[in-house]
PDB file of C-alpha atoms in Angstrom:
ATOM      1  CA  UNK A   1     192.439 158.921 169.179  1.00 55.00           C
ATOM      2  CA  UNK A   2     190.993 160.991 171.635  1.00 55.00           C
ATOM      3  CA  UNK A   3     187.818 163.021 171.282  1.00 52.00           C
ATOM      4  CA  UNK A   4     188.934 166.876 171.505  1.00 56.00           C
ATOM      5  CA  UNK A   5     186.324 168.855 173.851  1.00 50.00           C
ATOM      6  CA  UNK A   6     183.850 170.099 170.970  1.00 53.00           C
ATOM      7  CA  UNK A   7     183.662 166.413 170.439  1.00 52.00           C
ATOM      8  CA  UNK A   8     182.767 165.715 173.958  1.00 52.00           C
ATOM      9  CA  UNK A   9     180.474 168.495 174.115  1.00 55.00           C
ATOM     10  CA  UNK A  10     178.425 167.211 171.478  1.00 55.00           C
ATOM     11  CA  UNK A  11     178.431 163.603 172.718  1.00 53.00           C
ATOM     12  CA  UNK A  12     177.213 165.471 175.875  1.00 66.00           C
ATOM     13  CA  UNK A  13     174.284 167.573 173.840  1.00 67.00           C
ATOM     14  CA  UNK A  14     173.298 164.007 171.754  1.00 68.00           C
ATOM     15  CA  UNK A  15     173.496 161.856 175.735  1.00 76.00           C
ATOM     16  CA  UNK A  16     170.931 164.938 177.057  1.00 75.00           C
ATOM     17  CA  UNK A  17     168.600 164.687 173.997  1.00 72.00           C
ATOM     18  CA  UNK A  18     168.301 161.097 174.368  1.00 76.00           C
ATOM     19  CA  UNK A  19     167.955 161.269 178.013  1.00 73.00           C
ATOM     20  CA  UNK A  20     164.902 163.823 177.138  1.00 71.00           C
ATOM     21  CA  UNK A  21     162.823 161.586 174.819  1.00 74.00           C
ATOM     22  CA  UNK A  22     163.166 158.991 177.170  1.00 74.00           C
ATOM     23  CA  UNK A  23     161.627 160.531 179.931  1.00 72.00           C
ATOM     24  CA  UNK A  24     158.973 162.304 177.754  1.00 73.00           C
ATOM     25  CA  UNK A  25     158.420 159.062 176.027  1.00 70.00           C
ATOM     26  CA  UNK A  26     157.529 157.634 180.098  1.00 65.00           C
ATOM     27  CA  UNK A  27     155.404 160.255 180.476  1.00 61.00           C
ATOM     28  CA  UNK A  28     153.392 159.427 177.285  1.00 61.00           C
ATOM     29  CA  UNK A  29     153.249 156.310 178.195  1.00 61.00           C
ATOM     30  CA  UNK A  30     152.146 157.049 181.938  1.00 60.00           C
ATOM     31  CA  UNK A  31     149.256 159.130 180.491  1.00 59.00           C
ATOM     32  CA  UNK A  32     147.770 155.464 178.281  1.00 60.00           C
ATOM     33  CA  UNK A  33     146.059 154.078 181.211  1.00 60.00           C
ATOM     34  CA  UNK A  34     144.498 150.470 181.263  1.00 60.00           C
ATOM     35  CA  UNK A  35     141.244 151.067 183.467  1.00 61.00           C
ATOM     36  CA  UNK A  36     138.806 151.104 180.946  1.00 65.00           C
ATOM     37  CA  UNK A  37     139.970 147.645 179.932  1.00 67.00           C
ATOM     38  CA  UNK A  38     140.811 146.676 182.997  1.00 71.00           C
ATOM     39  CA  UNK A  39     138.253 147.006 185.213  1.00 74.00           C
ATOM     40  CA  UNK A  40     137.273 145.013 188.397  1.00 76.00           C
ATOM     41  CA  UNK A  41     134.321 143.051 187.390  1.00 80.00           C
ATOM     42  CA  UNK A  42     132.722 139.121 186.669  1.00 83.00           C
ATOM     43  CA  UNK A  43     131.382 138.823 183.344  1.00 81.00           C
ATOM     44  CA  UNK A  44     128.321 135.869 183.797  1.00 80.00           C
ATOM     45  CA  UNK A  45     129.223 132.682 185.319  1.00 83.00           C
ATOM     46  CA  UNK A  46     132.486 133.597 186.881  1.00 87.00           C
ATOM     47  CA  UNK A  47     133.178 132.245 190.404  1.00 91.00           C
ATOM     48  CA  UNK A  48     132.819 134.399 193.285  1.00 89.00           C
ATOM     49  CA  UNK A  49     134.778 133.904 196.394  1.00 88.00           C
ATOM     50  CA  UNK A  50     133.108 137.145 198.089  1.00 87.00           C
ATOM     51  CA  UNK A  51     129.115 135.104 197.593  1.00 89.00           C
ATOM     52  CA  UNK A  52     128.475 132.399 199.608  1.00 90.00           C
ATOM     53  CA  UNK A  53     127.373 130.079 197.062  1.00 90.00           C
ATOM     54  CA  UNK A  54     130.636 130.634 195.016  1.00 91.00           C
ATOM     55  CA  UNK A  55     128.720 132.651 191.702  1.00 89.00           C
ATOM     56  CA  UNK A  56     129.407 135.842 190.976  1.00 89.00           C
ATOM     57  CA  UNK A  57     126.203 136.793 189.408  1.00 87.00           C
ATOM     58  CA  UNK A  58     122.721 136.843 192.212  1.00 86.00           C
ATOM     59  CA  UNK A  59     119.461 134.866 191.432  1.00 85.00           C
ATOM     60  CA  UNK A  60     116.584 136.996 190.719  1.00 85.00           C
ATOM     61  CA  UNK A  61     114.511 138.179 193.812  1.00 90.00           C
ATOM     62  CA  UNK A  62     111.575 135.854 194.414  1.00 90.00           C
ATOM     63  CA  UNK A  63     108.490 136.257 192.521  1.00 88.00           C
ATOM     64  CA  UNK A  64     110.139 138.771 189.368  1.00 86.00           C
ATOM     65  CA  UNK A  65     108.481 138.352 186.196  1.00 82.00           C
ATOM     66  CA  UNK A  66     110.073 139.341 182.699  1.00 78.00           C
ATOM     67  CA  UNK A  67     108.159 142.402 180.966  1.00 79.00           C
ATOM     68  CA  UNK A  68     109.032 141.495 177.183  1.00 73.00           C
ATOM     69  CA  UNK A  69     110.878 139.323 176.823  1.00 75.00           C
ATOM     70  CA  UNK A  70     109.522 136.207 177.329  1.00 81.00           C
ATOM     71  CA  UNK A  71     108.483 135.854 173.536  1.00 86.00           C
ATOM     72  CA  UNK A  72     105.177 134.291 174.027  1.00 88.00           C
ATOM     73  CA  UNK A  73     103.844 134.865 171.129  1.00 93.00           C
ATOM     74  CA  UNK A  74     104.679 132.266 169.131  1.00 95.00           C
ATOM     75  CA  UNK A  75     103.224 133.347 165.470  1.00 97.00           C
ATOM     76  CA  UNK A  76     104.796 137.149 165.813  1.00 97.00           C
ATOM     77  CA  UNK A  77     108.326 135.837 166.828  1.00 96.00           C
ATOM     78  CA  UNK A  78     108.534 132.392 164.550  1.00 96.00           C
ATOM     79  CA  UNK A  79     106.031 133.388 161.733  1.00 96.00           C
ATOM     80  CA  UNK A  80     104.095 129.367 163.088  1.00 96.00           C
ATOM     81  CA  UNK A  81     100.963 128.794 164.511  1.00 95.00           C
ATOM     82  CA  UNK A  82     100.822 125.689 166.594  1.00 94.00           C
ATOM     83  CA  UNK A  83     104.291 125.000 164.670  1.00 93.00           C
ATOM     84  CA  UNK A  84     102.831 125.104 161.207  1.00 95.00           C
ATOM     85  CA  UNK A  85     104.477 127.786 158.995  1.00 96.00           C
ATOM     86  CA  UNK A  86     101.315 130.458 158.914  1.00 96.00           C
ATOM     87  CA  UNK A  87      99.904 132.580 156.239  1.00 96.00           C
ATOM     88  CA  UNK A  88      98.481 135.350 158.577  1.00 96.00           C
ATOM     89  CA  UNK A  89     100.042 138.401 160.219  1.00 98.00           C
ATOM     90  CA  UNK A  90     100.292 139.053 163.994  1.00 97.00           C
ATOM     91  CA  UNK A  91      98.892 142.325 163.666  1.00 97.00           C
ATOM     92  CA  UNK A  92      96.717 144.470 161.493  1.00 97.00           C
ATOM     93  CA  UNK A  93      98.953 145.791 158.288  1.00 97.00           C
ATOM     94  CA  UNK A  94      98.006 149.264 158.271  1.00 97.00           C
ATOM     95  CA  UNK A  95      99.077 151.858 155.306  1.00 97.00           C
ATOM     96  CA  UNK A  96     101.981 152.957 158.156  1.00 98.00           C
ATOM     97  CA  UNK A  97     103.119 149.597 158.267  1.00 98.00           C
ATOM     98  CA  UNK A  98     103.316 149.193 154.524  1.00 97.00           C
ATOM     99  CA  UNK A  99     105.186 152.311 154.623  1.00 98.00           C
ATOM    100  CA  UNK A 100     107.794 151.308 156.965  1.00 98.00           C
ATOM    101  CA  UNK A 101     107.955 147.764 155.138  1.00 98.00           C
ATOM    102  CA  UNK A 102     108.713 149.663 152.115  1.00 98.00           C
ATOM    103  CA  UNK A 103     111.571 151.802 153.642  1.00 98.00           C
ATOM    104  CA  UNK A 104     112.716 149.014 155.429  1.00 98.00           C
ATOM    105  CA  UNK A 105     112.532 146.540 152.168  1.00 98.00           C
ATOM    106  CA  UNK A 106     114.381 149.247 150.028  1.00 98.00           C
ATOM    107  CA  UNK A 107     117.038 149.551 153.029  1.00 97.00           C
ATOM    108  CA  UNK A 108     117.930 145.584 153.380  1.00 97.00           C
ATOM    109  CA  UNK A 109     116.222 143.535 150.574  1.00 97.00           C
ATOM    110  CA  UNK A 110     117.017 145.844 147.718  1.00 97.00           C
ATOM    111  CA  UNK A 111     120.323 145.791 146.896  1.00 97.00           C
ATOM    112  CA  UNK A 112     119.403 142.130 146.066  1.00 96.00           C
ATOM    113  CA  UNK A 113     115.860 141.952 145.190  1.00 97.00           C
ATOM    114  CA  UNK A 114     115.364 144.977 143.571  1.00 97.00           C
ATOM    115  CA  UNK A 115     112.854 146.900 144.039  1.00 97.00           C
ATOM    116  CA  UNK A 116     110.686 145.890 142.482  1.00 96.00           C
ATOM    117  CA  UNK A 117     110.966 141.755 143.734  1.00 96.00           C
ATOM    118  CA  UNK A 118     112.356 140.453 141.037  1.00 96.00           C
ATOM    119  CA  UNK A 119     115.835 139.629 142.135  1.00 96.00           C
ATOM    120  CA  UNK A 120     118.070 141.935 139.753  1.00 96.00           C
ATOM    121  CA  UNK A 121     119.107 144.190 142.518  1.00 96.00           C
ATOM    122  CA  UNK A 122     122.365 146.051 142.397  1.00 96.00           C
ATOM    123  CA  UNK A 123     124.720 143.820 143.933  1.00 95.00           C
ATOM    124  CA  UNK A 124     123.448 141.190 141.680  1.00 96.00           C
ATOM    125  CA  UNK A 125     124.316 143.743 138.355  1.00 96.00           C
ATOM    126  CA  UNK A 126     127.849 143.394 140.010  1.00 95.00           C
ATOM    127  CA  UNK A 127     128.423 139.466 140.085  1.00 95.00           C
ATOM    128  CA  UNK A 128     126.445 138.205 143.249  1.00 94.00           C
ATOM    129  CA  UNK A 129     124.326 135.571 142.664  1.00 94.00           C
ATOM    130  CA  UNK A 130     120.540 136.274 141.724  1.00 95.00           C
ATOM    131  CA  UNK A 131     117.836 135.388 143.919  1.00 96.00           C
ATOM    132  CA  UNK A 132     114.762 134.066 142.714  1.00 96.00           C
ATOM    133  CA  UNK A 133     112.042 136.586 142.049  1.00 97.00           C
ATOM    134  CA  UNK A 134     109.154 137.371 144.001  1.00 97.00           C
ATOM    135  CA  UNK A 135     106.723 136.595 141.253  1.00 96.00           C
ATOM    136  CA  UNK A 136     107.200 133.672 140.078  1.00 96.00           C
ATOM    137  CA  UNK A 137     104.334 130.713 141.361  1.00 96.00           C
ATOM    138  CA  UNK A 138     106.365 129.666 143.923  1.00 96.00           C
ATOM    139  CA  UNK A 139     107.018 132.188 146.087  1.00 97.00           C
ATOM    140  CA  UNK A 140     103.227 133.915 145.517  1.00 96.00           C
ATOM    141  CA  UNK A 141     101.547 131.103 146.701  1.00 96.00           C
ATOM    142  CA  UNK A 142     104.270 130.883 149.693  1.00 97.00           C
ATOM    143  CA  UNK A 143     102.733 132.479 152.887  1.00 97.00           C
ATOM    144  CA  UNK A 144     103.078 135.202 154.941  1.00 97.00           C
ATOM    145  CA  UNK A 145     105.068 133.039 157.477  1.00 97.00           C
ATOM    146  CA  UNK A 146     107.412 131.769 155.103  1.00 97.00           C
ATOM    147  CA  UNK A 147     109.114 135.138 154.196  1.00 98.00           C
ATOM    148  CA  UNK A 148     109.206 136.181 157.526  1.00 98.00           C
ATOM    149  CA  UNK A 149     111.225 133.234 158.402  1.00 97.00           C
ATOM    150  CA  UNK A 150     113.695 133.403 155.952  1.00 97.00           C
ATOM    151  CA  UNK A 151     114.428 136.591 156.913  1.00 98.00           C
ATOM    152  CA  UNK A 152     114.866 135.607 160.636  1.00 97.00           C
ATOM    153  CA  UNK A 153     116.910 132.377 159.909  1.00 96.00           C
ATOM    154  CA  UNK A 154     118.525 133.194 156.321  1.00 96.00           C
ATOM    155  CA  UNK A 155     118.437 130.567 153.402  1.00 94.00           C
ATOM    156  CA  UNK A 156     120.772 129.593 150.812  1.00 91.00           C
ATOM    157  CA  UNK A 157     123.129 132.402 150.410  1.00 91.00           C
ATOM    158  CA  UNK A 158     120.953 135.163 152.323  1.00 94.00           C
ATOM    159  CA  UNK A 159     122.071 135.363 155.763  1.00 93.00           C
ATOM    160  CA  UNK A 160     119.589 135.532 158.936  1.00 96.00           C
ATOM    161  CA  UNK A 161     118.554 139.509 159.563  1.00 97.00           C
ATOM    162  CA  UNK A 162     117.181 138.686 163.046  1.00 96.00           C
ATOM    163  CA  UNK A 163     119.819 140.664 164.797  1.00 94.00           C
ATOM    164  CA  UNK A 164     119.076 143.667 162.442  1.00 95.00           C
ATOM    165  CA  UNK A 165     115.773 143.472 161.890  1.00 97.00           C
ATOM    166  CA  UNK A 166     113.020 143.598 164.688  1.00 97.00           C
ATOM    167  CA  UNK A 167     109.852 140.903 164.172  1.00 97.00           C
ATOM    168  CA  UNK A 168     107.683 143.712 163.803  1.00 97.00           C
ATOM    169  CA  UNK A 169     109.287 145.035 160.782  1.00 98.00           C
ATOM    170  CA  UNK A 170     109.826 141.477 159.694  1.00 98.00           C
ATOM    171  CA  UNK A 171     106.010 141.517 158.658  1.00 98.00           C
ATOM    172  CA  UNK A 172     106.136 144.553 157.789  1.00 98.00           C
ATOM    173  CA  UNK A 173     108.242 143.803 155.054  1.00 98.00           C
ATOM    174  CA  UNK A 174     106.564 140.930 154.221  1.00 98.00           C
ATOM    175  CA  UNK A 175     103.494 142.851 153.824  1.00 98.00           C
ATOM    176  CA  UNK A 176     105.231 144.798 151.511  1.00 98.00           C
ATOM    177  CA  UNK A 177     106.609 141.969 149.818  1.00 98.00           C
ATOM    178  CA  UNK A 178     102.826 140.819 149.131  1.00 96.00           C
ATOM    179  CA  UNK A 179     102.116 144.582 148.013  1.00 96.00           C
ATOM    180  CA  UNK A 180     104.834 143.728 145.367  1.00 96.00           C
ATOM    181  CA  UNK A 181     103.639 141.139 144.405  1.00 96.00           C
ATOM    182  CA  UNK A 182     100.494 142.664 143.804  1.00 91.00           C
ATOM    183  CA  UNK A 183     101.555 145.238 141.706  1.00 89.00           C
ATOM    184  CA  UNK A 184     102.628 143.039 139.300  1.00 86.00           C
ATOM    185  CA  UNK A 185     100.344 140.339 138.953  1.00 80.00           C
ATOM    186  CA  UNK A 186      96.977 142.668 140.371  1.00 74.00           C
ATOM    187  CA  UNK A 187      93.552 142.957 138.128  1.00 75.00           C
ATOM    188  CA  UNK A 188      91.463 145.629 137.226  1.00 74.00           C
ATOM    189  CA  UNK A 189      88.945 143.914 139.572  1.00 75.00           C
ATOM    190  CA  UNK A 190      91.128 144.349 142.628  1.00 74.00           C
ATOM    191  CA  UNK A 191      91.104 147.844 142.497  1.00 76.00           C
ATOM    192  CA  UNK A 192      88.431 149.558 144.807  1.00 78.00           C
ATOM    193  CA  UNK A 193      85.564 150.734 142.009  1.00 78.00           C
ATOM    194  CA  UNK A 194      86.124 154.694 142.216  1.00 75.00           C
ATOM    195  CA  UNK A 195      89.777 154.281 141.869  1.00 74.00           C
ATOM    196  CA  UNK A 196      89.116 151.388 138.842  1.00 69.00           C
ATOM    197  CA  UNK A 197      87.230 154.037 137.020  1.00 72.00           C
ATOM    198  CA  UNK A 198      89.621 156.233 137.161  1.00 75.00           C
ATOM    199  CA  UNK A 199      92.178 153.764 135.929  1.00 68.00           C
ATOM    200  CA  UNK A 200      90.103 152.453 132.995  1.00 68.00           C
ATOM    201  CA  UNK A 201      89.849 156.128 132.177  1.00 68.00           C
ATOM    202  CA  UNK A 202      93.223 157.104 132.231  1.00 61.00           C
ATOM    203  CA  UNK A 203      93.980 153.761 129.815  1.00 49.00           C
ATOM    204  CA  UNK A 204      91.515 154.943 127.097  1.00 48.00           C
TER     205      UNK A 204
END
C-alpha cells in the first residue's frame, strides 16, 4: 500500500527533525574541545627528540641551590636526633603554638582520640576501633619524637598525615598532646604559685 501525500508529508516533517538534531547534536559536540587534556607537553622523564641529549626535562643551571627544601634538619622533619627517636622539640612551644596544636588536634586527632586523649572519639562511638589512650604509662613516658612520628608514618590502623599535616604543626600537636596529658595527670605543685592559690581557694 502506498503512502497517500499527508503520509509523505509527515515522513518528510519526521526526516527534517531528525536531520536537525543531528546537526545540532555536531555542533554540541564541536563546542567539547580536548585541549585542556590534550595539551602539547613532557611530563618528567619523557624523551625529547627536539634536546640534544634526548630528555625532555633541562638540568639545573650550574651552581643553583634549593631554598627549603632540602630538609636538613633532621630532628624537625623525622622527630630523631642522630637517628634516635628524640624527646625534645625543634622549636620553642609557645602559647600560639599550643593554640594551633589544639585546633589542629581537634581538626584531625579528634574524631578518634577525643578530645580529651583518651581514645573514645566519635568515630569510635560508631564502631571504629579504639585507640589506646593518651594517659595510660605507656604513651606518657613515650617522647616527644615518638608522636610526631606516628603521625608522619601512621601505625596500626591510623594512616600517615604527612601529606596533610605540615612538620611544624606535627609538634605542635604533640605539644598539645603533652598539654593533655597534663591536664589529667598534673599536681597542685605544677601549677605556677599565684595561680595554685587561687585553685586551692576555689576547692575549699
Amino acid at each position: 500500500m502506498k503512502p497517500n501525500y499527508k503520509q509523505r508529508e509527515s515522513f518528510s516533517g519526521a526526516t527534517r527533525a531528525l536531520c536537525v538534531g543531528v546537526a545540532l547534536y555536531a555542533v554540541v559536540l564541536a563546542g567539547c574541545r580536548q585541549d585542556m587534556h590534550l595539551q602539547p607537553k613532557y611530563v618528567p622523564e619523557d624523551p625529547s627528540a627536539f634536546f640534544a641529549d634526548g630528555r625532555s626535562e633541562r638540568q639545573p643551571v650550574t651552581g643553583t641551590v634549593a631554598r627549603g627544601h632540602l630538609r636538613t634538619d633532621e630532628l624537625l622533619y623525622t622527630g630523631r636526633a642522630n637517628g634516635v627517636v628524640a624527646d625534645l622539640f625543634p622549636f620553642p612551644i609557645t602559647a600560639v603554638d599550643l593554640n594551633r596544636g589544639r585546633e589542629r588536634y581537634n581538626i584531625y586527632c579528634s574524631p578518634c582520640h577525643d578530645y580529651t586523649g583518651s581514645g573514645n572519639g566519635m568515630i569510635v562511638q560508631r564502631g571504629f576501633p579504639s585507640p589506646p589512650s593518651f594517659h595510660i604509662d605507656r604513651l606518657r613516658q613515650a617522647s616527644a619524637g615518638h608522636f610526631f612520628d606516628v603521625m608522619t608514618n601512621g601505625f596500626g590502623l591510623m594512616y600517615s598525615y604527612a601529606s596533610r599535616v605540615s612538620p611544624e604543626d606535627r609538634w605542635r600537636i604533640a605539644a598539645y598532646i603533652r598539654a593533655l596529658q597534663l591536664s589529667q595527670h598534673g599536681q597542685t605543685g605544677d601549677v605556677p604559685e599565684p595561680q595554685g592559690r587561687t585553685l586551692l581557694g576555689q576547692s575549699r
